[in-house]
Amino acid sequence: MSDSSRDTAEGAGWGATELGTYQRLMPPQVEKISWLNPKLLWAARNGVLASWFGDPTGRTRSRWVAQRAAAGAPADKVIRRDDPDRFSFLVIGDTGEGDDSQYAVVPGLLKVGQDTRFTVLASDVIYPVGSADDYGPKFFRPYQDYQAPIYAIPGNHDWYEDLGAFMRVFCDDAPALEPEPAARPLSRAWLRRLLWHHPRKGDGQRLDQARQLRSEAGQRAVQPGPYWAIDAGPLRIIGLDTGLLGTIDAEQGAWLREVSKDPRPKILVTGSPLYVDGEHHPCAIEGGGTVDEIVRDPAHRYVAAIGGDIHNYQRYPVDVDGRTIQYVVSGGGGAFTHATHTIPRVDVENVTEKEFRCYPLRGDSLAFYSRLYGRRLRLRRFFTLSEAQATAVIAERLEIQPGRAAPPDARITWRTRLVAGLLGTGRRPDRAKRFRLPVRKIHTQLFSPSSATYSPPFFKQFLRLDVTPEAVHLRCYAATGALAQEVDPPVEDEVTIPLI
């Protein structure tokens, strides 16, 4: 097994001299997504409009679900598979940018996943707005050689065009919804519809051709709607659609309560994580209650909750009345890397730094972002930190033992401390209140790397889960874009989750 980022800097992909072979899989022309592009931001405006003028996601979702039920989808939305008691599957989140960082994940995923029974794609299948013609280069092409079915739950970006393309691809070519009745003039709903982004005319004309890339019988997956349950071997996997704003409508909440009564042990896969960046986000259900209340109920037998949306890996083993539930963030499947160095010293629900895991390591995240900012601001000599310097300053600010120790000769200077502060590096919670900078909350959006980052290490990841009647063994594999990690994908974290 190759070194991981916890072992050596080379295991993290630093200093790699040989690029992986993933570029051979890519199309000749690659769309360069930049979240600094005003045209792109305007196209992706529906999330902001939903927060200002009311979120229509719940109503639209109900119409999609009703349409699928009328077409014969099972009323309980359960996919009943014939997997044995011992099987494996993959989870990959936030994939669809269609650039180097997405394709860099593919060779390792195919290698690690060659004997898996299926994959679950958790959140944001297609960037920037979930358009149908983007499914060719951003879904069908990269995963054409994965021979098993792929199920998916949508993220907020898939909802930016009202989920139409997602439903066509994953839900048996569901036809478009009929237009809703006109809203009262000058009402909030009228204003929202006036400004709402819709699919461009003619979108989807290339979709049938793209489907041919994953047309084998064993690759076909038809799901009953944007949320579903999969019965696989001894396990029930439940996929939740958190829509544009990360919430659950009453209808989906009632369904979740019902399918959670099944006696099997369960894993939740959701578009928004319940624990992330050292904070608890229980996910409100319209009409009362939260998703996490359902997960924590011992009668429901949840053993893990995996969420996408945030483009890195985090794991919080939370003790709930004497049993441990693994709360996982797994959104590092292709989109730009969200910083981990901004995560303060973890102390939430009795999970401390000793139990918490993340990838990339905070020091690698800080070094990555220092290079990015140095390049964007043309201040490379000032901003750029080596991975050793970044690791050392992380250890100092958070007063922790880093996942990979800094070399003894790593010097922390005034410049190192200043750059770490400017880039929003976390602190201990008791000190963060005194030293908090507004940059911590905005810097990854203000200069998000997105498609601007074309050189390794990319710090991408995916999960493999090996299931037996007794336990689930979860491994987080890294993809850096370097040949060494492509040939032998390193394991960045692993945990065994009892089912009995």
Coordinates of C-alpha atoms in Angstrom, one line a residue:
M1 CA 0.0 0.0 0.0
S2 CA 1.3 3.4 -1.0
D3 CA 2.0 6.2 1.5
S4 CA -0.8 8.5 2.3
S5 CA -0.7 12.2 3.2
R6 CA -0.5 11.2 6.8
D7 CA 2.8 9.4 6.1
T8 CA 4.8 11.7 3.9
A9 CA 4.5 14.9 1.9
E10 CA 5.1 12.8 -1.2
G11 CA 2.1 10.7 -0.2
A12 CA 0.1 13.9 -0.4
G13 CA 1.2 14.4 -4.0
W14 CA 3.7 17.2 -3.2
G15 CA 6.7 17.3 -5.5
A16 CA 5.2 14.8 -8.0
T17 CA 7.1 14.6 -11.2
E18 CA 4.9 12.3 -13.2
L19 CA 1.3 13.3 -14.0
G20 CA -1.3 10.6 -14.0
T21 CA -2.8 9.1 -17.1
Y22 CA -6.3 10.6 -16.5
Q23 CA -6.0 13.2 -19.2
R24 CA -6.3 10.5 -21.8
L25 CA -9.9 10.1 -20.7
M26 CA -10.8 13.7 -21.1
P27 CA -12.6 15.3 -24.1
P28 CA -10.6 17.5 -26.5
Q29 CA -12.4 20.6 -25.3
V30 CA -12.9 21.2 -21.6
E31 CA -15.2 23.9 -20.2
K32 CA -13.3 26.1 -17.8
I33 CA -15.6 26.9 -14.9
S34 CA -14.8 30.0 -12.9
W35 CA -17.0 31.1 -10.0
L36 CA -15.6 34.6 -10.5
N37 CA -17.3 34.8 -13.9
P38 CA -20.4 37.1 -13.7
K39 CA -22.2 35.3 -16.5
L40 CA -21.9 32.0 -14.6
L41 CA -22.9 33.5 -11.3
W42 CA -26.0 35.0 -13.0
A43 CA -26.9 31.6 -14.4
A44 CA -26.6 30.1 -11.0
R45 CA -28.9 32.7 -9.3
N46 CA -31.8 30.4 -8.4
G47 CA -30.4 29.6 -4.9
V48 CA -30.3 33.3 -4.0
L49 CA -33.7 33.9 -5.5
A50 CA -35.1 31.0 -3.4
S51 CA -33.7 32.5 -0.3
W52 CA -35.2 36.0 -1.1
F53 CA -38.6 35.1 -2.6
G54 CA -39.4 31.7 -1.1
D55 CA -38.1 28.3 -2.0
P56 CA -40.2 26.4 -4.6
T57 CA -38.1 23.2 -4.3
G58 CA -40.6 21.3 -2.1
R59 CA -43.5 21.9 -4.4
T60 CA -41.5 21.1 -7.5
R61 CA -40.2 17.9 -5.9
S62 CA -43.7 16.8 -5.0
R63 CA -44.7 17.2 -8.7
W64 CA -41.8 15.1 -9.8
V65 CA -42.6 12.4 -7.3
A66 CA -46.3 12.4 -8.3
Q67 CA -45.3 12.1 -12.0
R68 CA -43.0 9.2 -11.2
A69 CA -45.7 7.4 -9.2
A70 CA -48.1 7.8 -12.1
A71 CA -45.5 6.2 -14.3
G72 CA -45.4 3.1 -12.0
A73 CA -42.5 3.9 -9.7
P74 CA -42.9 2.0 -6.4
A75 CA -44.9 4.0 -3.8
D76 CA -42.4 3.3 -1.0
K77 CA -39.5 4.5 -3.3
V78 CA -37.4 1.5 -2.3
I79 CA -35.0 -0.1 -4.9
R80 CA -34.8 -3.8 -4.0
R81 CA -31.5 -5.3 -5.2
D82 CA -30.3 -8.9 -5.1
D83 CA -26.9 -8.2 -3.5
P84 CA -25.4 -10.9 -1.3
D85 CA -24.8 -10.5 2.4
R86 CA -21.2 -9.6 1.6
F87 CA -20.7 -6.9 -1.0
S88 CA -19.1 -3.6 -1.7
F89 CA -20.1 -0.2 -3.1
L90 CA -18.7 3.3 -3.7
V91 CA -19.7 6.7 -2.6
I92 CA -18.5 9.8 -4.5
G93 CA -19.7 13.3 -4.1
D94 CA -19.8 16.7 -6.0
T95 CA -18.2 15.4 -9.1
G96 CA -19.4 17.3 -12.2
E97 CA -17.0 20.0 -13.2
G98 CA -15.7 18.0 -16.2
D99 CA -12.1 19.2 -15.7
D100 CA -8.8 17.7 -14.6
S101 CA -9.8 17.4 -11.0
Q102 CA -12.8 15.3 -11.8
Y103 CA -11.1 13.1 -14.3
A104 CA -8.1 12.6 -12.0
V105 CA -10.4 10.6 -9.6
V106 CA -11.5 8.2 -12.3
P107 CA -8.5 5.8 -12.7
G108 CA -8.3 5.2 -9.0
L109 CA -12.0 4.8 -8.7
L110 CA -12.1 2.2 -11.5
K111 CA -9.2 0.3 -9.9
V112 CA -10.6 0.3 -6.3
G113 CA -14.2 -0.1 -7.5
Q114 CA -13.8 -2.9 -10.1
D115 CA -15.5 -5.5 -7.9
T116 CA -18.2 -3.2 -6.4
R117 CA -21.9 -3.7 -7.0
F118 CA -22.9 -0.1 -7.5
T119 CA -22.0 3.5 -6.7
V120 CA -23.9 6.3 -5.0
L121 CA -23.2 9.8 -6.2
A122 CA -23.9 12.2 -3.4
S123 CA -24.8 15.8 -4.4
D124 CA -24.0 18.1 -7.4
V125 CA -23.8 15.7 -10.3
I126 CA -23.4 18.5 -12.8
Y127 CA -21.9 22.0 -12.5
P128 CA -22.7 24.8 -12.9
V129 CA -26.5 24.5 -13.3
G130 CA -27.3 20.9 -14.0
S131 CA -27.8 21.3 -17.7
A132 CA -28.7 18.2 -19.8
D133 CA -26.0 18.6 -22.4
D134 CA -23.4 18.8 -19.7
Y135 CA -24.1 15.1 -18.7
G136 CA -21.9 13.9 -21.6
P137 CA -18.5 15.2 -20.6
K138 CA -19.3 15.4 -16.9
F139 CA -21.1 12.1 -16.1
F140 CA -21.3 9.6 -19.0
R141 CA -17.8 10.0 -20.4
P142 CA -15.8 9.9 -17.1
Y143 CA -17.7 6.9 -15.7
Q144 CA -18.2 5.0 -19.0
D145 CA -15.8 2.2 -17.9
Y146 CA -17.5 1.7 -14.5
Q147 CA -19.5 -1.4 -15.2
A148 CA -22.0 -1.3 -12.3
P149 CA -25.1 1.0 -11.8
I150 CA -24.7 4.5 -10.5
Y151 CA -27.5 6.0 -8.3
A152 CA -27.6 9.6 -7.4
I153 CA -29.1 12.2 -5.1
P154 CA -29.2 15.8 -6.4
G155 CA -27.3 18.7 -5.0
N156 CA -28.3 22.4 -5.1
H157 CA -26.5 22.8 -8.5
D158 CA -28.7 20.1 -10.0
W159 CA -31.7 22.1 -8.9
Y160 CA -30.7 25.3 -10.7
E161 CA -32.7 24.1 -13.7
D162 CA -35.6 22.6 -11.6
L163 CA -34.0 19.1 -11.7
G164 CA -35.2 18.4 -15.3
A165 CA -32.0 16.9 -16.6
F166 CA -31.4 14.9 -13.4
M167 CA -34.8 13.3 -13.7
R168 CA -34.2 12.5 -17.4
V169 CA -30.9 10.7 -16.7
F170 CA -31.6 8.9 -13.4
C171 CA -35.4 8.5 -13.4
D172 CA -36.2 6.6 -16.6
D173 CA -36.2 9.6 -18.9
A174 CA -38.9 11.5 -17.0
P175 CA -40.6 14.1 -19.2
A176 CA -40.6 17.8 -18.3
L177 CA -43.2 19.1 -15.9
E178 CA -46.2 21.1 -17.0
P179 CA -45.9 24.8 -16.3
E180 CA -47.4 26.0 -13.1
P181 CA -50.4 28.4 -13.0
A182 CA -49.5 32.1 -13.2
A183 CA -48.7 33.8 -9.9
R184 CA -50.4 37.0 -8.7
P185 CA -48.7 40.0 -10.2
L186 CA -46.0 41.7 -8.0
S187 CA -46.2 38.9 -5.5
R188 CA -43.0 37.2 -4.2
A189 CA -43.8 34.2 -6.4
W190 CA -44.3 36.4 -9.4
L191 CA -41.0 38.2 -8.8
R192 CA -39.2 34.9 -8.3
R193 CA -40.6 33.5 -11.6
L194 CA -39.7 36.7 -13.4
L195 CA -36.1 36.4 -12.5
W196 CA -35.8 32.5 -12.4
H197 CA -33.2 30.8 -14.5
H198 CA -34.5 28.2 -16.9
P199 CA -32.8 25.7 -19.3
R200 CA -31.5 27.2 -22.5
K201 CA -33.6 26.5 -25.6
G202 CA -32.6 23.2 -27.2
D203 CA -30.7 21.9 -24.1
G204 CA -30.6 18.1 -24.1
Q205 CA -30.2 17.5 -27.8
R206 CA -26.9 15.6 -27.2
L207 CA -28.2 13.6 -24.3
D208 CA -29.2 10.5 -26.2
Q209 CA -25.8 10.3 -27.9
A210 CA -24.1 10.7 -24.5
R211 CA -26.2 7.8 -23.0
Q212 CA -24.5 5.4 -25.3
L213 CA -21.3 5.7 -23.3
R214 CA -23.0 3.9 -20.4
S215 CA -25.5 1.7 -22.2
E216 CA -24.6 -1.8 -21.1
A217 CA -27.4 -3.7 -19.2
G218 CA -25.2 -3.9 -16.1
Q219 CA -24.7 -0.2 -15.9
R220 CA -28.4 0.7 -16.0
A221 CA -30.0 2.2 -12.9
V222 CA -33.5 3.5 -12.7
Q223 CA -34.5 5.2 -9.4
P224 CA -38.0 6.1 -8.3
G225 CA -37.3 9.8 -7.9
P226 CA -34.8 12.3 -6.4
Y227 CA -34.9 10.6 -3.0
W228 CA -35.0 6.8 -2.5
A229 CA -34.0 3.8 -0.4
I230 CA -31.8 0.9 -1.6
D231 CA -32.1 -2.5 0.1
A232 CA -28.8 -4.2 -0.5
G233 CA -27.7 -7.3 1.3
P234 CA -28.1 -6.7 5.1
L235 CA -28.2 -2.9 4.7
R236 CA -30.7 -0.2 3.8
I237 CA -29.2 2.9 2.2
I238 CA -31.4 6.0 2.2
G239 CA -30.8 8.9 -0.2
L240 CA -32.2 12.3 0.7
D241 CA -32.7 15.3 -1.6
T242 CA -32.0 18.5 0.3
G243 CA -32.8 20.8 -2.7
L244 CA -31.6 24.3 -3.2
L245 CA -31.3 25.4 0.4
G246 CA -30.4 22.3 2.3
T247 CA -33.9 21.5 3.8
I248 CA -36.4 18.8 3.7
D249 CA -40.1 19.3 2.7
A250 CA -42.9 17.7 4.8
E251 CA -43.7 15.0 2.3
Q252 CA -40.1 13.8 2.1
G253 CA -39.8 14.0 5.9
A254 CA -42.9 11.8 6.3
W255 CA -41.4 9.3 3.9
L256 CA -38.1 9.3 5.7
R257 CA -39.8 8.5 9.0
E258 CA -41.6 5.6 7.4
V259 CA -38.7 4.0 5.6
S260 CA -36.5 4.4 8.7
K261 CA -38.8 2.0 10.6
D262 CA -37.4 -1.0 8.6
P263 CA -35.4 -3.2 11.0
R264 CA -32.2 -3.3 8.9
P265 CA -29.2 -1.2 9.8
K266 CA -29.0 1.9 7.7
I267 CA -26.7 4.4 6.1
L268 CA -28.0 7.9 5.2
V269 CA -26.7 9.6 2.1
T270 CA -27.7 13.3 1.9
G271 CA -27.0 16.3 -0.2
S272 CA -25.9 18.4 2.9
P273 CA -23.8 17.0 5.7
L274 CA -25.2 16.9 9.3
Y275 CA -21.8 17.6 10.8
V276 CA -19.3 19.8 9.0
D277 CA -16.5 22.2 9.8
G278 CA -16.8 21.4 13.5
E279 CA -20.5 22.3 13.6
H280 CA -23.7 20.4 13.9
H281 CA -26.4 21.0 11.2
P282 CA -29.3 18.7 12.0
C283 CA -31.3 19.7 8.8
A284 CA -34.8 21.0 9.5
I285 CA -37.9 19.2 8.2
E286 CA -40.8 21.4 7.1
G287 CA -43.5 21.2 9.8
G288 CA -41.2 20.2 12.6
G289 CA -38.4 17.9 13.6
T290 CA -35.0 17.3 12.0
V291 CA -33.3 14.7 9.9
D292 CA -30.7 14.1 12.7
E293 CA -33.5 13.3 15.2
I294 CA -34.5 10.5 12.9
V295 CA -30.9 9.3 12.5
R296 CA -30.3 9.3 16.3
D297 CA -33.4 7.3 17.2
P298 CA -32.1 3.9 18.3
A299 CA -35.1 2.2 16.8
H300 CA -34.1 3.2 13.3
R301 CA -30.6 1.6 13.6
Y302 CA -28.6 4.3 11.6
V303 CA -24.9 3.6 11.8
A304 CA -23.6 6.4 9.5
A305 CA -24.7 9.6 7.7
I306 CA -22.7 10.6 4.7
G307 CA -23.2 14.1 3.1
G308 CA -21.8 15.8 0.0
D309 CA -21.9 19.6 -0.8
I310 CA -18.6 20.4 0.9
H311 CA -15.7 19.5 -1.3
N312 CA -13.4 17.6 1.1
Y313 CA -13.5 14.7 3.5
Q314 CA -14.4 14.9 7.2
R315 CA -15.4 12.3 9.7
Y316 CA -17.1 12.8 13.2
P317 CA -17.6 9.6 15.3
V318 CA -20.5 10.9 17.5
D319 CA -21.5 9.0 20.6
V320 CA -25.3 8.8 20.8
D321 CA -26.5 7.1 24.0
G322 CA -23.7 4.6 24.1
R323 CA -23.5 3.8 20.4
T324 CA -21.4 5.5 17.8
I325 CA -22.8 7.0 14.6
Q326 CA -20.2 8.0 11.9
Y327 CA -21.0 11.4 10.4
V328 CA -19.0 11.8 7.2
V329 CA -18.5 14.5 4.7
S330 CA -17.6 13.1 1.3
G331 CA -17.7 15.8 -1.4
G332 CA -14.2 15.6 -2.9
G333 CA -15.2 13.8 -6.0
G334 CA -14.2 16.4 -8.6
A335 CA -15.2 20.0 -7.9
F336 CA -12.8 22.5 -6.5
T337 CA -11.3 21.7 -3.1
H338 CA -12.9 23.4 -0.1
A339 CA -10.4 24.4 2.5
T340 CA -9.9 22.3 5.6
H341 CA -7.4 24.7 7.2
T342 CA -10.3 27.0 8.1
I343 CA -11.8 24.3 10.4
P344 CA -11.2 25.4 14.0
R345 CA -10.0 23.0 16.6
V346 CA -12.8 20.4 16.8
D347 CA -14.8 20.1 19.9
V348 CA -18.4 19.2 19.1
E349 CA -20.7 16.5 20.6
N350 CA -17.7 15.1 22.5
V351 CA -15.7 14.7 19.2
T352 CA -12.3 16.2 19.6
E353 CA -9.2 16.5 17.5
K354 CA -8.2 13.0 18.7
E355 CA -11.3 11.4 17.0
F356 CA -11.8 13.9 14.1
R357 CA -10.4 13.1 10.6
C358 CA -10.1 15.2 7.5
Y359 CA -8.6 15.2 4.0
P360 CA -6.8 17.1 2.9
L361 CA -4.9 17.6 6.1
R362 CA -5.1 21.2 7.3
G363 CA -1.5 21.9 6.5
D364 CA -1.8 20.6 3.0
S365 CA -5.0 22.7 2.5
L366 CA -3.2 25.9 3.7
A367 CA -0.2 25.2 1.5
F368 CA -2.6 24.6 -1.5
Y369 CA -4.5 27.8 -0.9
S370 CA -1.3 29.9 -0.3
R371 CA -0.1 28.9 -3.8
L372 CA -3.5 29.7 -5.2
Y373 CA -3.7 33.2 -3.7
G374 CA -0.1 33.9 -4.5
R375 CA -0.8 33.1 -8.2
R376 CA -4.1 35.0 -8.3
L377 CA -2.8 38.1 -6.5
R378 CA 0.6 37.9 -8.2
L379 CA 2.3 37.9 -4.8
R380 CA 3.8 34.4 -4.9
R381 CA 6.9 35.2 -2.9
F382 CA 4.8 36.6 -0.1
F383 CA 1.9 34.2 0.0
T384 CA 3.4 30.8 -0.9
L385 CA 4.0 28.5 2.0
S386 CA 5.7 25.2 1.8
E387 CA 3.8 22.2 3.1
A388 CA 6.2 22.0 6.0
Q389 CA 5.7 25.7 6.9
A390 CA 1.9 25.3 6.6
T391 CA 1.8 22.2 8.8
A392 CA 4.0 23.9 11.5
V393 CA 1.8 27.0 11.7
I394 CA -1.4 24.9 11.8
A395 CA 0.0 23.0 14.8
E396 CA 0.9 26.3 16.5
R397 CA -2.5 28.0 15.9
L398 CA -4.7 25.1 16.8
E399 CA -2.3 23.7 19.4
I400 CA -2.7 20.2 18.0
Q401 CA -0.5 17.4 16.8
P402 CA -1.0 17.5 13.0
G403 CA -1.9 14.4 11.0
R404 CA 1.6 14.5 9.5
A405 CA 4.4 16.0 11.6
A406 CA 6.2 19.0 10.3
P407 CA 10.0 18.6 9.8
P408 CA 12.1 19.7 12.8
D409 CA 13.7 22.5 10.7
A410 CA 10.3 24.0 9.6
R411 CA 10.5 27.7 10.6
I412 CA 7.5 29.8 11.6
T413 CA 8.1 33.4 10.8
W414 CA 6.0 36.6 11.0
R415 CA 5.2 36.1 7.3
T416 CA 4.0 32.5 7.9
R417 CA 1.7 33.6 10.7
L418 CA 0.4 36.6 8.7
V419 CA -0.4 34.5 5.6
A420 CA -2.1 31.8 7.8
G421 CA -4.3 34.5 9.3
L422 CA -5.2 36.1 6.0
L423 CA -6.2 32.8 4.6
G424 CA -8.6 32.2 7.5
T425 CA -6.7 29.4 9.3
G426 CA -8.7 28.1 12.2
R427 CA -7.8 28.4 15.9
R428 CA -8.9 26.9 19.2
P429 CA -12.6 27.7 19.7
D430 CA -11.8 29.8 22.8
R431 CA -9.4 31.9 20.9
A432 CA -11.4 32.1 17.6
K433 CA -13.9 34.4 19.2
R434 CA -11.2 36.9 20.0
F435 CA -9.3 36.7 16.7
R436 CA -12.1 35.9 14.2
L437 CA -11.6 37.5 10.8
P438 CA -14.4 37.9 8.3
V439 CA -12.2 36.3 5.6
R440 CA -12.7 32.9 7.2
K441 CA -16.2 32.7 6.0
I442 CA -15.7 34.1 2.5
H443 CA -12.3 33.4 1.2
T444 CA -13.0 30.0 -0.4
Q445 CA -15.8 31.6 -2.4
L446 CA -14.1 34.8 -3.2
F447 CA -11.1 33.0 -4.9
S448 CA -12.4 29.5 -5.2
P449 CA -10.0 27.5 -7.4
S450 CA -12.5 25.7 -9.5
S451 CA -11.2 24.9 -13.0
A452 CA -8.3 27.4 -12.5
T453 CA -6.4 24.6 -10.7
Y454 CA -4.9 22.3 -13.3
S455 CA -1.8 21.0 -11.6
P456 CA -1.6 18.3 -8.9
P457 CA -2.1 17.7 -6.0
F458 CA -5.9 18.1 -6.4
F459 CA -6.7 16.5 -3.0
K460 CA -9.8 14.6 -4.3
Q461 CA -11.3 11.6 -2.7
F462 CA -14.0 8.8 -2.8
L463 CA -15.3 6.1 -0.4
R464 CA -15.4 2.4 -0.7
L465 CA -17.7 0.6 1.8
D466 CA -17.3 -3.2 2.3
V467 CA -20.5 -4.7 3.8
T468 CA -20.9 -7.9 5.8
P469 CA -23.7 -9.0 8.1
E470 CA -21.5 -8.0 11.0
A471 CA -20.0 -4.7 9.9
V472 CA -19.3 -2.0 7.3
H473 CA -15.7 -1.2 6.6
L474 CA -15.4 2.4 5.2
R475 CA -12.2 3.6 3.5
C476 CA -11.5 7.0 2.1
Y477 CA -9.2 6.9 -0.9
A478 CA -7.2 9.8 -2.3
A479 CA -6.8 11.0 -5.8
T480 CA -4.1 13.7 -6.3
G481 CA -3.6 13.7 -10.1
A482 CA -0.1 12.3 -9.7
L483 CA 0.8 9.0 -11.2
A484 CA 2.0 7.4 -8.0
Q485 CA -1.4 7.8 -6.3
E486 CA -3.2 6.8 -9.5
V487 CA -1.4 3.5 -9.7
D488 CA -1.9 2.7 -6.0
P489 CA -4.6 5.0 -4.5
P490 CA -3.7 5.7 -0.8
V491 CA -6.1 5.1 2.0
E492 CA -6.5 8.4 3.9
D493 CA -8.9 7.2 6.6
E494 CA -10.7 4.0 7.5
V495 CA -13.1 2.8 10.1
T496 CA -15.0 -0.4 10.9
I497 CA -18.7 0.3 11.7
P498 CA -20.5 -2.5 13.6
L499 CA -23.9 -3.6 12.4
I500 CA -24.7 -5.8 15.3

